[in-house]
Tab-separated table of C-alpha atoms in Angstrom:
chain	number	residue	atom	x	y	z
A	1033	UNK	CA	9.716	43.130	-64.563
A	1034	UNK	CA	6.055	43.505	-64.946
A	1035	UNK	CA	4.935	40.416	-66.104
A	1036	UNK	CA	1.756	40.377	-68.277
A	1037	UNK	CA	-1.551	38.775	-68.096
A	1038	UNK	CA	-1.206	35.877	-70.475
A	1039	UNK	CA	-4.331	33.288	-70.200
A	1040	UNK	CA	-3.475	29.622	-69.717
A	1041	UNK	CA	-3.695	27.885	-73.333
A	1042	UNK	CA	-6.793	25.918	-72.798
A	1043	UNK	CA	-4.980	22.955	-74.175
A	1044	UNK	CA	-2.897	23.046	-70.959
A	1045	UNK	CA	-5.220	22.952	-68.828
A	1046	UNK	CA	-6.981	20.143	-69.858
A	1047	UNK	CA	-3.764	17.667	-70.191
A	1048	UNK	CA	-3.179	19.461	-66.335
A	1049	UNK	CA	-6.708	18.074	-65.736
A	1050	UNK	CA	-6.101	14.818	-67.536
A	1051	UNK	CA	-3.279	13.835	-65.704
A	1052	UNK	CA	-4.088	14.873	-62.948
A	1053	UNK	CA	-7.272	12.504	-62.936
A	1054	UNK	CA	-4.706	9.478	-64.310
A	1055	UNK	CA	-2.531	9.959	-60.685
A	1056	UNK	CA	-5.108	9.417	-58.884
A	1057	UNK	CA	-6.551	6.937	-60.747
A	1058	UNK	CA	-3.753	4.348	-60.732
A	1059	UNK	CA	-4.092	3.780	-57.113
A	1060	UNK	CA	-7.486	2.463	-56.723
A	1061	UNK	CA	-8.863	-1.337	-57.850
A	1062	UNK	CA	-9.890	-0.639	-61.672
A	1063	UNK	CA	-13.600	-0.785	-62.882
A	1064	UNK	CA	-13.072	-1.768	-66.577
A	1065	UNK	CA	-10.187	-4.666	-67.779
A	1066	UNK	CA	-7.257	-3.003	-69.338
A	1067	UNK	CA	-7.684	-2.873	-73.275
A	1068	UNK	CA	-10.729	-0.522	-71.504
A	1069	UNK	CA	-9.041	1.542	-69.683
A	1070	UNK	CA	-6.657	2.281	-72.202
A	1071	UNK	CA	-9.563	3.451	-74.423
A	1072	UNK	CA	-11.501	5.631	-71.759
A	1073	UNK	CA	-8.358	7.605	-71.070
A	1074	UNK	CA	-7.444	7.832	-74.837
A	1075	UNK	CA	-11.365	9.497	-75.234
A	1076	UNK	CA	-11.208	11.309	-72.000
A	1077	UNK	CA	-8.306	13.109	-72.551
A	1078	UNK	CA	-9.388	14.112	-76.637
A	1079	UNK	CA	-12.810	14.842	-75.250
A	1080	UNK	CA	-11.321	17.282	-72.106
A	1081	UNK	CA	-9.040	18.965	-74.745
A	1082	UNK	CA	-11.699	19.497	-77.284
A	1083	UNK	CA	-14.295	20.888	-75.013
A	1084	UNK	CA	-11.678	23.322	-73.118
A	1085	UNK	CA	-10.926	24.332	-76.846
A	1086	UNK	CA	-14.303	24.941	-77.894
A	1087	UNK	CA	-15.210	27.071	-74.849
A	1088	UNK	CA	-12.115	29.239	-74.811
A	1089	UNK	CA	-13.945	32.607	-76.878
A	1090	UNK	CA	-17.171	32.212	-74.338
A	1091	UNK	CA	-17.952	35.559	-72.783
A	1092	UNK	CA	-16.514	35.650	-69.293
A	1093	UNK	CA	-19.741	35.202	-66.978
A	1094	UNK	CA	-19.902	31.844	-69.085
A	1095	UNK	CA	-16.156	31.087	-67.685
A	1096	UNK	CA	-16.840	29.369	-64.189
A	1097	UNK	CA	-19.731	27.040	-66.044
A	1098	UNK	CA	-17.816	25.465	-68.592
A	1099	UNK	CA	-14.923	25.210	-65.625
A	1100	UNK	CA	-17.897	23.032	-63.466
A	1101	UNK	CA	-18.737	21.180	-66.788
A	1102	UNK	CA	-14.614	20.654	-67.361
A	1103	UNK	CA	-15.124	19.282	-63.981
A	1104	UNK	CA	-17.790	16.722	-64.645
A	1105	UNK	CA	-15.938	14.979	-67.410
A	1106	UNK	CA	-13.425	14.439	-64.767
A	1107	UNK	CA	-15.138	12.987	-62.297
A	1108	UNK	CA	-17.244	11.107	-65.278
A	1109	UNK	CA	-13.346	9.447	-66.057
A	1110	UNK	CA	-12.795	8.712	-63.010
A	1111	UNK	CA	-16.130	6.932	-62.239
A	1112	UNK	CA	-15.063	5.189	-65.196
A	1113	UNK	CA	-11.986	3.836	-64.559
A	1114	UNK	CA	-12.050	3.999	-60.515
A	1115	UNK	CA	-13.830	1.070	-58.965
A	1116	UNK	CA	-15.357	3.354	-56.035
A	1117	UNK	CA	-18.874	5.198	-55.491
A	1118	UNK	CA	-20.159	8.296	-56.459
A	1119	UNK	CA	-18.803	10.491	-53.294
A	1120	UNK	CA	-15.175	8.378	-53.450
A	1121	UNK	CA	-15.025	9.473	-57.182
A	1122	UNK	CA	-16.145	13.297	-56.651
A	1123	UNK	CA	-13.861	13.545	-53.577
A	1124	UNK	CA	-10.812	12.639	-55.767
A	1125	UNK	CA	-12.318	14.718	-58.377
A	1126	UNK	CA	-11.571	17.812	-56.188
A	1127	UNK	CA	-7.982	16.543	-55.143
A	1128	UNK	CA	-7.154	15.487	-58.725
A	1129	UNK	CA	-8.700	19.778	-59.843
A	1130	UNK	CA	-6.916	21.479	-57.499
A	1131	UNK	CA	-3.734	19.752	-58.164
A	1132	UNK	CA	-4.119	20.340	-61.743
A	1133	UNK	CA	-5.172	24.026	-61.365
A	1134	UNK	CA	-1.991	24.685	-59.697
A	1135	UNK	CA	0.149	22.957	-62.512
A	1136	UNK	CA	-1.309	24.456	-64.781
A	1137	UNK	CA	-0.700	27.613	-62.826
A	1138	UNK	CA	2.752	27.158	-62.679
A	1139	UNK	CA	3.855	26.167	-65.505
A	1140	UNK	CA	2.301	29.068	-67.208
A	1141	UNK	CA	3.495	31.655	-64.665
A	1142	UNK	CA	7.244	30.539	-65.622
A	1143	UNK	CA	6.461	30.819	-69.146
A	1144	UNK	CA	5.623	34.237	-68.734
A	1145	UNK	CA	8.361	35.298	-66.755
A	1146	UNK	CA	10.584	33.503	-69.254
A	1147	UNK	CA	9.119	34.715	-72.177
A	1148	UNK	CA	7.052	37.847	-71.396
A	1149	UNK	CA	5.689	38.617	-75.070
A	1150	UNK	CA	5.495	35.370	-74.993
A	1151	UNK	CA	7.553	34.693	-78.105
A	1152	UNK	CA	8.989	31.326	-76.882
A	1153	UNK	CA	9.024	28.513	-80.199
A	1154	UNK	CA	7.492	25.478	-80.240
A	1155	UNK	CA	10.177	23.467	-79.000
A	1156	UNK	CA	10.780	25.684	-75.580
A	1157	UNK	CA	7.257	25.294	-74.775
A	1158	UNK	CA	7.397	21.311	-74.854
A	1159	UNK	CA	10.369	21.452	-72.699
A	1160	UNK	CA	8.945	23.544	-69.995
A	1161	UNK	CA	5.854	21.704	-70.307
A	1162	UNK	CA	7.088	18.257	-69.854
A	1163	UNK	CA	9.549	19.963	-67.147
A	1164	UNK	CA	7.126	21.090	-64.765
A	1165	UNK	CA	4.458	18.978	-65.072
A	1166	UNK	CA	6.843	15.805	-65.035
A	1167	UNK	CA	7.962	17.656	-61.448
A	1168	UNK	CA	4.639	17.940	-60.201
A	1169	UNK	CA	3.341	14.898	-60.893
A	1170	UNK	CA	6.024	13.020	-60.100
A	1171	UNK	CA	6.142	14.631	-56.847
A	1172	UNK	CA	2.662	14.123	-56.466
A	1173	UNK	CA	2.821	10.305	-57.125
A	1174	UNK	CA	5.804	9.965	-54.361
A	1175	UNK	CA	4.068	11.747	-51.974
A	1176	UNK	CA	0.890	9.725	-52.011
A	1177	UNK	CA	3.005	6.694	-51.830
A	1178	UNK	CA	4.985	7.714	-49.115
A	1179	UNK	CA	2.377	8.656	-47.319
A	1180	UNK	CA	-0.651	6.572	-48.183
A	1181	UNK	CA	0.067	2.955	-49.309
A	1182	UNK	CA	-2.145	2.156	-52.414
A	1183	UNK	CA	-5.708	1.450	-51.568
A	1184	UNK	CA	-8.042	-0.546	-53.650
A	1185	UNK	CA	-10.629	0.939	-51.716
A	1186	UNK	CA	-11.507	4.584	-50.497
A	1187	UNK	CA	-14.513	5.052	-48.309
A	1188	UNK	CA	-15.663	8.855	-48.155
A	1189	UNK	CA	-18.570	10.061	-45.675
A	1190	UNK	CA	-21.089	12.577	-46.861
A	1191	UNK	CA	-19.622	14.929	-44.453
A	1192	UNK	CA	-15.865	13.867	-45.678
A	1193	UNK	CA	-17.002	14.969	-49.425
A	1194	UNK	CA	-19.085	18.040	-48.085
A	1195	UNK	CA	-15.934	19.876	-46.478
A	1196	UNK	CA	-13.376	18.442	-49.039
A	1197	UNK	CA	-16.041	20.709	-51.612
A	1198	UNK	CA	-15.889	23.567	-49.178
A	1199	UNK	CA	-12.479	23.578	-49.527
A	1200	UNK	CA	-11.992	23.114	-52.982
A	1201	UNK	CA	-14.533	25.680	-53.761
A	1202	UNK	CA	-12.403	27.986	-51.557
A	1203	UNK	CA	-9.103	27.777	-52.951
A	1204	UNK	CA	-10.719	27.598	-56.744
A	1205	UNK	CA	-12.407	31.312	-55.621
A	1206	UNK	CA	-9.711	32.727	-54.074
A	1207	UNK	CA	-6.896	31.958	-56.695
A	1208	UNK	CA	-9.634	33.111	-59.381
A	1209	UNK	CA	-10.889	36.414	-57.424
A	1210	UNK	CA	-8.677	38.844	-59.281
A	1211	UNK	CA	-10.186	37.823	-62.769
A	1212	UNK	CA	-13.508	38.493	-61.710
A	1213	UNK	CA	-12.854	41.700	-59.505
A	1214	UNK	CA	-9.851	43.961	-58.814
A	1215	UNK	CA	-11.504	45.937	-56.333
A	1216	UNK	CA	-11.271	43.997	-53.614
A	1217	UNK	CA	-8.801	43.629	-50.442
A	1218	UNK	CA	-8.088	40.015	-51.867
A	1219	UNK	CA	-7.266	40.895	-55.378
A	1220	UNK	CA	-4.384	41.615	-57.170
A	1221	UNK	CA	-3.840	44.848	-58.775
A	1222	UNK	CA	-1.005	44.121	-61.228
A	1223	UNK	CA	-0.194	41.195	-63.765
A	1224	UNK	CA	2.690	40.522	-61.114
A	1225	UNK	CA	0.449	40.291	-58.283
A	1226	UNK	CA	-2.246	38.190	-60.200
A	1227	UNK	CA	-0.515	35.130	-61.155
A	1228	UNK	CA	1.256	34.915	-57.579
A	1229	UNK	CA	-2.338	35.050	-56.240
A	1230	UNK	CA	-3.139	32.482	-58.304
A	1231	UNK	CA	-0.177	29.972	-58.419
A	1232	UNK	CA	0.180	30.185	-54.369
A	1233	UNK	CA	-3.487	29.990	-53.660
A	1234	UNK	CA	-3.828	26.578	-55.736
A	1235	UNK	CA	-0.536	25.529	-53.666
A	1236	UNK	CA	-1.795	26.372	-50.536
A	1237	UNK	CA	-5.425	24.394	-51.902
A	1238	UNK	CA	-2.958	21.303	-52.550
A	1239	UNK	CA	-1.743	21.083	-49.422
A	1240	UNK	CA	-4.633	21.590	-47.592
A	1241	UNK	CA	-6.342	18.779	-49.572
A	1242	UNK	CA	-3.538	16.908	-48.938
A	1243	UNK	CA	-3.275	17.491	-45.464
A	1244	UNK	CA	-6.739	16.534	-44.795
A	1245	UNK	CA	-6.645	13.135	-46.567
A	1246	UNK	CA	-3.844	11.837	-44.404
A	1247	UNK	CA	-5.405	12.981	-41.574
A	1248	UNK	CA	-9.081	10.855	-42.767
A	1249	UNK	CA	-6.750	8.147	-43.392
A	1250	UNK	CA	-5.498	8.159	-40.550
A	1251	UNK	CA	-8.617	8.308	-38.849
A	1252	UNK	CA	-9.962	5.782	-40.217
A	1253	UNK	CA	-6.976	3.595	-39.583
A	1254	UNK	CA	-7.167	3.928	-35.696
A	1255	UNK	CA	-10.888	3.338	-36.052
A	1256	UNK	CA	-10.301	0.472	-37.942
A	1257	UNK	CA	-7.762	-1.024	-34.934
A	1258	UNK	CA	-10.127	0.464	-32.497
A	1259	UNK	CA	-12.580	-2.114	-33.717
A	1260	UNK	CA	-10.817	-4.991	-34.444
A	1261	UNK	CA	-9.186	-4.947	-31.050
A	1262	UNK	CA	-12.834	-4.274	-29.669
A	1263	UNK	CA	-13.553	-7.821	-31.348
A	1264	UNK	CA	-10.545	-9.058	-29.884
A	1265	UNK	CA	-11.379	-8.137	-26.079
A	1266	UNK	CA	-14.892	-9.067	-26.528
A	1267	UNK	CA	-13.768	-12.684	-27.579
A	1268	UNK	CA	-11.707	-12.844	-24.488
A	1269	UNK	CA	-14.552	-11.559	-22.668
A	1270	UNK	CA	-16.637	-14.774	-23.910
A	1271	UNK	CA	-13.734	-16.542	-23.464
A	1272	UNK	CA	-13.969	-16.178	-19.465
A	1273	UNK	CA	-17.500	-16.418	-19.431
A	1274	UNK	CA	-17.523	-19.774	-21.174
A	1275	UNK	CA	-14.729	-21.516	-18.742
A	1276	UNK	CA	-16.544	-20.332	-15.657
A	1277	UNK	CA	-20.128	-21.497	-17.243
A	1278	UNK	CA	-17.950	-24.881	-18.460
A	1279	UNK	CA	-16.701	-24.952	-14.632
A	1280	UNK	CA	-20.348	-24.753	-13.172
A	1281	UNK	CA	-21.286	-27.375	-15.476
A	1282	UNK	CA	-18.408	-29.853	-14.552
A	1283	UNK	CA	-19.526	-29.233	-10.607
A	1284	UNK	CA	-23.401	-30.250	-11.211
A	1285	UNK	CA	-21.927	-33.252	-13.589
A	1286	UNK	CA	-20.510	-34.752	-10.969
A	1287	UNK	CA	-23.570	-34.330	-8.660
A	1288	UNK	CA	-25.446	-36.450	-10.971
A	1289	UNK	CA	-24.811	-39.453	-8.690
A	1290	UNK	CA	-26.334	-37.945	-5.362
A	1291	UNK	CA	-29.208	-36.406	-7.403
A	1292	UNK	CA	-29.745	-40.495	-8.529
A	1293	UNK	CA	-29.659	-41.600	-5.720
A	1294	UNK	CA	-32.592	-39.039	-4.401
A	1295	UNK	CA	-34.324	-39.797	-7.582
A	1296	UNK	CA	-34.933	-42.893	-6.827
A	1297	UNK	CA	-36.687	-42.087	-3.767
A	1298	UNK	CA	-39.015	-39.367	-5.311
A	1299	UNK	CA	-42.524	-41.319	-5.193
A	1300	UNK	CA	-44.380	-38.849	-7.144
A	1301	UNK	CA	-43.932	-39.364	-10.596
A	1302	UNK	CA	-44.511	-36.361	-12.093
A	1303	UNK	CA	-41.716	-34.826	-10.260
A	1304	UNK	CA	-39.776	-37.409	-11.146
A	1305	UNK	CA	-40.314	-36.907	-14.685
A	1306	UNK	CA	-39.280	-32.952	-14.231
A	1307	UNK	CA	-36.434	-33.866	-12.510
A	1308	UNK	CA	-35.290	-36.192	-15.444
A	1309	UNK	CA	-35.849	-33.645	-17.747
A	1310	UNK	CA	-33.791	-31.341	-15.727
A	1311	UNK	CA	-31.142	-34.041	-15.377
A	1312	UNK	CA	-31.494	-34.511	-19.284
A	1313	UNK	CA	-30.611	-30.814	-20.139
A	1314	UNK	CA	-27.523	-30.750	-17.959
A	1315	UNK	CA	-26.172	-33.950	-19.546
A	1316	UNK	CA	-26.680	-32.389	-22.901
A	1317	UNK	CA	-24.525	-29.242	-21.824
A	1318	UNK	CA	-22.115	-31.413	-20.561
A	1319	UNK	CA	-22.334	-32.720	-23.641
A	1320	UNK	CA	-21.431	-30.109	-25.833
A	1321	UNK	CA	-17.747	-29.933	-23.972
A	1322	UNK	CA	-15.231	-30.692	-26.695
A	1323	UNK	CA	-11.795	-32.339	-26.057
A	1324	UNK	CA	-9.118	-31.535	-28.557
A	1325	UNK	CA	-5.937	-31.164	-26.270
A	1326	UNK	CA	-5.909	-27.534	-25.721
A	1327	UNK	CA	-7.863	-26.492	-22.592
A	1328	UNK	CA	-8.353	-22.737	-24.262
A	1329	UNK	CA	-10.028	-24.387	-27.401
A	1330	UNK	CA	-12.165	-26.393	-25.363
A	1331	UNK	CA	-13.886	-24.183	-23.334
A	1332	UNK	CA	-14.535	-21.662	-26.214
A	1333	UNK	CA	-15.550	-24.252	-28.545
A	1334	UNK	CA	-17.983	-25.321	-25.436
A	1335	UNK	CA	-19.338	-22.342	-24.848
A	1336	UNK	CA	-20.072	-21.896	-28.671
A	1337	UNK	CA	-21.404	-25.584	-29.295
A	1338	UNK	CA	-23.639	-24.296	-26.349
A	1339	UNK	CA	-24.841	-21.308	-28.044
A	1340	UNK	CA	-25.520	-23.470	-31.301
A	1341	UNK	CA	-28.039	-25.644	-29.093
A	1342	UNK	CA	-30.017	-22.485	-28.242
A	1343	UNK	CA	-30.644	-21.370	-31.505
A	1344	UNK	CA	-30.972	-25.119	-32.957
A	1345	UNK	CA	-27.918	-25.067	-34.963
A	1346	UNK	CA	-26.148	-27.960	-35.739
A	1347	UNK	CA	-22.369	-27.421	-34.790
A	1348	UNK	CA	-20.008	-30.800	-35.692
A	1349	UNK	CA	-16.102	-30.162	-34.836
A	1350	UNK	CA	-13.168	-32.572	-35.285
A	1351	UNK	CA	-10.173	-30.314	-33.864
A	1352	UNK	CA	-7.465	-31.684	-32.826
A	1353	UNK	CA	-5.646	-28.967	-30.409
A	1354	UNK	CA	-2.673	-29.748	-29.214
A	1355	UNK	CA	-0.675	-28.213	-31.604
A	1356	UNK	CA	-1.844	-24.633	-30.825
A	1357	UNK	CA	0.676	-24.250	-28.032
A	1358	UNK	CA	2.660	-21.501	-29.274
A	1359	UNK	CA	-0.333	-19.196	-29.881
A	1360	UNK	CA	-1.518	-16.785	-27.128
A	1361	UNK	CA	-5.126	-17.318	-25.530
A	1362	UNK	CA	-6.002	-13.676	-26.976
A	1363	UNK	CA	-5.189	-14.845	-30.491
A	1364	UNK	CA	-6.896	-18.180	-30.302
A	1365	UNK	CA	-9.651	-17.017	-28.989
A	1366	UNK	CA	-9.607	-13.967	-31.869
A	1367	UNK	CA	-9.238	-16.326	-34.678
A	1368	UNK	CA	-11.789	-19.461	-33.715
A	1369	UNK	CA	-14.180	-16.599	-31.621
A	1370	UNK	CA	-14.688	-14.721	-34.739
A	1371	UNK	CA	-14.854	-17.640	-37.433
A	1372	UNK	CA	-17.572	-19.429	-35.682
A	1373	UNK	CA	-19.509	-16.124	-34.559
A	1374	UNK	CA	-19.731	-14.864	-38.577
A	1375	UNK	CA	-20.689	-18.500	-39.128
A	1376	UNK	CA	-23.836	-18.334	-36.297
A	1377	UNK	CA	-24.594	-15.257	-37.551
A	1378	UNK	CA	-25.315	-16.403	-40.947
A	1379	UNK	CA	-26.593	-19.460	-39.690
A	1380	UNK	CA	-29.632	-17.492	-37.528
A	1381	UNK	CA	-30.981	-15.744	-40.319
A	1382	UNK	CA	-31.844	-19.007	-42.185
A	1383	UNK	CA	-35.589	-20.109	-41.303
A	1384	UNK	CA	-35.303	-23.730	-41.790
A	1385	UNK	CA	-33.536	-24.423	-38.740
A	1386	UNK	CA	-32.836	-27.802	-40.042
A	1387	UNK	CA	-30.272	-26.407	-42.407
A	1388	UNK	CA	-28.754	-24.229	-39.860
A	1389	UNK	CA	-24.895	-26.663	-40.097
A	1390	UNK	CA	-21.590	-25.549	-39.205
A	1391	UNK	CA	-18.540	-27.791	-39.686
A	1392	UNK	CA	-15.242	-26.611	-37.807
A	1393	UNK	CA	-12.402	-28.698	-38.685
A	1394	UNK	CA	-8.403	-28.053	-37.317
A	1395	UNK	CA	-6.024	-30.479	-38.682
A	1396	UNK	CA	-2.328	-30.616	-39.095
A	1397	UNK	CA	-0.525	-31.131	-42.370
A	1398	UNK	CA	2.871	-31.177	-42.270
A	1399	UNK	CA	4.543	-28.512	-40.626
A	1400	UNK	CA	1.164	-26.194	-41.140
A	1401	UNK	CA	-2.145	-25.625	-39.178
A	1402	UNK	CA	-5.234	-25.966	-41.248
A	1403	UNK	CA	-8.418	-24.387	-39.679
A	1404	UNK	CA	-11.743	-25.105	-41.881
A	1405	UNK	CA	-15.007	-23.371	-40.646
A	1406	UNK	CA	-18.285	-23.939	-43.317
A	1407	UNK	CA	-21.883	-22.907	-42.826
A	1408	UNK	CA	-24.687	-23.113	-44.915
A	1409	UNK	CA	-25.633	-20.052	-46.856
A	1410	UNK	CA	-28.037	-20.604	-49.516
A	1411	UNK	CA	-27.750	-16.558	-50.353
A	1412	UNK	CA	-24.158	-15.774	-50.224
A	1413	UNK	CA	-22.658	-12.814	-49.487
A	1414	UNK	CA	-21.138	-9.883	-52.400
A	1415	UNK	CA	-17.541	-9.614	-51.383
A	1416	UNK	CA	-15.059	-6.587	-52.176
A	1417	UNK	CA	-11.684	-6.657	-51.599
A	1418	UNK	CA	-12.025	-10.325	-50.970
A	1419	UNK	CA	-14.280	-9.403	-47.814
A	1420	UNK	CA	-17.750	-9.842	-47.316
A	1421	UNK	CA	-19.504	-7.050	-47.366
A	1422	UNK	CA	-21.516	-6.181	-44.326
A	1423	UNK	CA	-25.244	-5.920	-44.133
A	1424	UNK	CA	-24.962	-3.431	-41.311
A	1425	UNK	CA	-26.208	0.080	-41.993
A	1426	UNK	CA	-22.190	1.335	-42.110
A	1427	UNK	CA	-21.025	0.158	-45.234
A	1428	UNK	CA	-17.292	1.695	-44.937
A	1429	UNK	CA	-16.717	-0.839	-42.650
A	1430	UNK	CA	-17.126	-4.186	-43.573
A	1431	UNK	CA	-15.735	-7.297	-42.610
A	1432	UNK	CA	-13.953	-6.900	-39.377
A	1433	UNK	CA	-14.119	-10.363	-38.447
A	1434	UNK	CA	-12.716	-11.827	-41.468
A	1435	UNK	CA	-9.938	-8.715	-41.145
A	1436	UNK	CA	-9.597	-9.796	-37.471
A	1437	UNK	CA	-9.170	-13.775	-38.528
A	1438	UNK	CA	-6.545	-12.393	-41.741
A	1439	UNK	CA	-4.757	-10.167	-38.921
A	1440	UNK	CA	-4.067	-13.049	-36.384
A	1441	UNK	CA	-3.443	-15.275	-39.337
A	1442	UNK	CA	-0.416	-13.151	-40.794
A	1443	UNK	CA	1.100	-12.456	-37.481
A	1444	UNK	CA	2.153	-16.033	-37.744
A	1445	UNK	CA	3.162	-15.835	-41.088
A	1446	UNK	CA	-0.189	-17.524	-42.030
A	1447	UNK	CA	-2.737	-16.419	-44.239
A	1448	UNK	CA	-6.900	-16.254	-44.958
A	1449	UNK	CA	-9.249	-17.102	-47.359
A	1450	UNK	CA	-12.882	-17.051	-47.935
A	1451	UNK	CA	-14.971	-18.312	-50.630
A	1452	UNK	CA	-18.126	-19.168	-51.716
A	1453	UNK	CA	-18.874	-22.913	-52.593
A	1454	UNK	CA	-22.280	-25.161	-53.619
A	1455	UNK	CA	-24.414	-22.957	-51.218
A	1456	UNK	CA	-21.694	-22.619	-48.031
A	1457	UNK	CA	-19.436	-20.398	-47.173
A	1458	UNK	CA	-15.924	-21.858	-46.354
A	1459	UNK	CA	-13.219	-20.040	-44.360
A	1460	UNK	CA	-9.735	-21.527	-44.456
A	1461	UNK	CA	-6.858	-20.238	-42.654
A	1462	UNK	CA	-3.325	-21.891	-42.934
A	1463	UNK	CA	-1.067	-21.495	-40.468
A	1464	UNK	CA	3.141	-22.340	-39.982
A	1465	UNK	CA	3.783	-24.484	-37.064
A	1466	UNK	CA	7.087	-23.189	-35.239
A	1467	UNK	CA	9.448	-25.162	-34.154
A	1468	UNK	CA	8.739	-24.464	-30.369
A	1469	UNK	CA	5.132	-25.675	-31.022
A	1470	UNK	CA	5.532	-28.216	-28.123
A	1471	UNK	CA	5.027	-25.612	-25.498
A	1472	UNK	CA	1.549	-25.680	-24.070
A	1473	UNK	CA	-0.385	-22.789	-24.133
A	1474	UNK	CA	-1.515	-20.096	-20.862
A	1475	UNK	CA	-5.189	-20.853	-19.705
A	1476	UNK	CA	-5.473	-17.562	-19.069
């Protein structure tokens, strides 16, 4: 059967389009409240129809323009209703085109092999409308599920949304090629050949696209983990550092006595007076030790108070340790490492060093851990996801140390907050205390 060259009812293509864009859409954080988003799909999908409509008698050189400008309203719907930037939104756009170029495909090339003078009644054409782009769709929605848990966020590099277009361009030219010329190797020379062409090229395109959007996920996933367990390590890493500094300290504490004793025999006072001085500065590191029942918390909360004295910021803790005995030295050191490290940070950019305060407070209520870390900040942070965002030049990744502190948190069935309160910023974590809390903790 020679099946002939019936163009796609414009009206097709743009629901194709349409719903296409509405897939996608549903599985990123909104951008408008919900009475809105009703309306911008209501207008998006009238305005998509219309213009396809309007633009169906154009001459055929005018054909791939008013496809680019079909395009733009999609990615214009989807910057609407999408919370994400520009190059999120226009890499979608290409998924959400392709995917709806092969639908469209599809569907029509069964209508014509069902109905090849294409005499089919109204009726017939709703059913095998609603049949095969329910199917695709559907199947579209379960396989990004599967696949892809929903995001509120999608991150895109310039060189992500660069080769996604390469691509998309591709498969758009090469399932279109046989309108535009026959002569060609790559062209079809019959109706037959023509709409396979077209309906396996724009498969092929949706699989690719497909394809390559696990694979960034993925990517970016194992990045992600790279980095947090980079965080991880290097808190251990000051972890060590601190107890042997701490240890060091301890050993010239206790020589405090014979240094007296020579003291008082120094005649020259000037070298007493340095020596006091000297004496003076290792009392005040000695100082900064904290005692709240768990060795591990001590020395990192020793070697941080001693930090905060360098860079004249006031650090006041009431902790009370002991019950931390059933966490691991690498997670206590992950969770209070990276609170009071975000909280420095924050605190060193302020110029007025006398408002450079951090309070850490642990307590226990009930059967649950209750960590408290606030620091000044006069200009707080712009949060997404419930994260700060960074101020570092990479912008995709943001807020590892609060995704660090929300990762330790939840692997003992505990959770993570941040807010933003009368000029500080306040991190709470709540934590379960197990039965077995009594055990004490590894120093190492």
């Amino acid at each position: 059967m020679n099946i002939p060259i019936l163009d796609i009812p414009r009206m097709y293509t743009g629901v194709a389009e349409w719903m296409a864009c509405m897939i996608f859409a549903l599985r990123y954080k909104p951008r408008t409240t919900e009475k809105g988003k009703y309306l911008v799909c209501a207008v998006a999908l009238v305005l998509q129809c219309v213009f396809l409509e309007l633009t169906d008698d154009l001459p055929l050189f005018l054909w791939i323009p008013c496809m680019a400008a079909a395009v733009g309203l999609m990615l214009v719907l989807l910057l609407f209703l999408c919370d994400l930037d520009f190059k999120a939104c226009a890499y979608t756009c290409v998924r959400a085109f392709i995917l709806a170029e092969f639908t469209a495909s599809l569907e029509w090339q069964i209508h014509c092999y069902l109905w090849p003078d294409n005499q089919a009644v109204w009726w017939q054409r709703c059913c095998l409308l609603l049949a095969v782009y329910g199917s695709v769709f559907l199947a579209a929605i379960l396989l990004e599920r599967r696949c892809a848990p929903r995001e509120d966020r999608l991150y895109v590099t310039p060189h992500e949304l660069v080769t996604t277009l390469i691509m998309g361009i591709c498969v758009f030219a090469i399932s279109n090629l046989s309108f535009y010329v026959k002569s060609t190797p790559f062209s079809g020379q019959n109706a037959n050949e023509i709409n396979n062409i077209r309906t396996f090229s724009d498969l092929c395109g949706v699989t690719i696209l497909y394809a390559y959007h696990l694979q960034r996920m993925q990517n970016r996933a194992q990045q992600e983990l790279s980095a947090m367990q980079s965080i991880l390590e290097s808190q251990y890493a000051q972890y060590r550092m601190s107890r042997d500094s701490i240890d060091m300290i301890n050993r010239k504490y206790h020589d405090l006595k014979h240094q007296i004793t020579a003291l008082r025999a120094e005649p020259d006072p000037d070298a007493r007076n340095r020596w006091l001085d000297e004496m003076e500065q290792d009392i005040k590191a000695y100082e900064a030790q904290n005692k709240t029942g768990n060795s591990i918390l001590d020395t990192l909360l020793t070697g941080k108070s001693l930090h905060c004295q360098k860079h004249s910021i006031d650090l006041t803790v009431v902790a009370d340790g002991k019950p931390l005995g059933f966490m691991s030295t690498m997670d206590i050191c992950s969770l209070f490492g990276n609170a009071l490290d975000n909280a420095i940070e924050c605190e060193r950019k302020l110029t007025d060093k006398s408002k450079r305060m951090i309070h850490l407070t642990l307590t226990t209520r009930k059967q649950f851990l209750l960590l408290q870390v606030e620091n000044y900040c006069p200009e707080p942070p712009s949060f997404r996801d419930g994260l700060p965002v960074t101020t570092k030049d990479d912008t995709g990744y943001h807020g590892f140390g609060v995704k660090s502190i929300q990762l330790t948190a939840r692997k003992y069935g505990g959770s993570a907050v941040v807010q933003v309160k009368d000029d500080w910023f306040i991190l709470q974590v709540l934590i379960p205390i197990p039965d077995a809390a009594d055990s004490p903790a590894a120093d190492s």
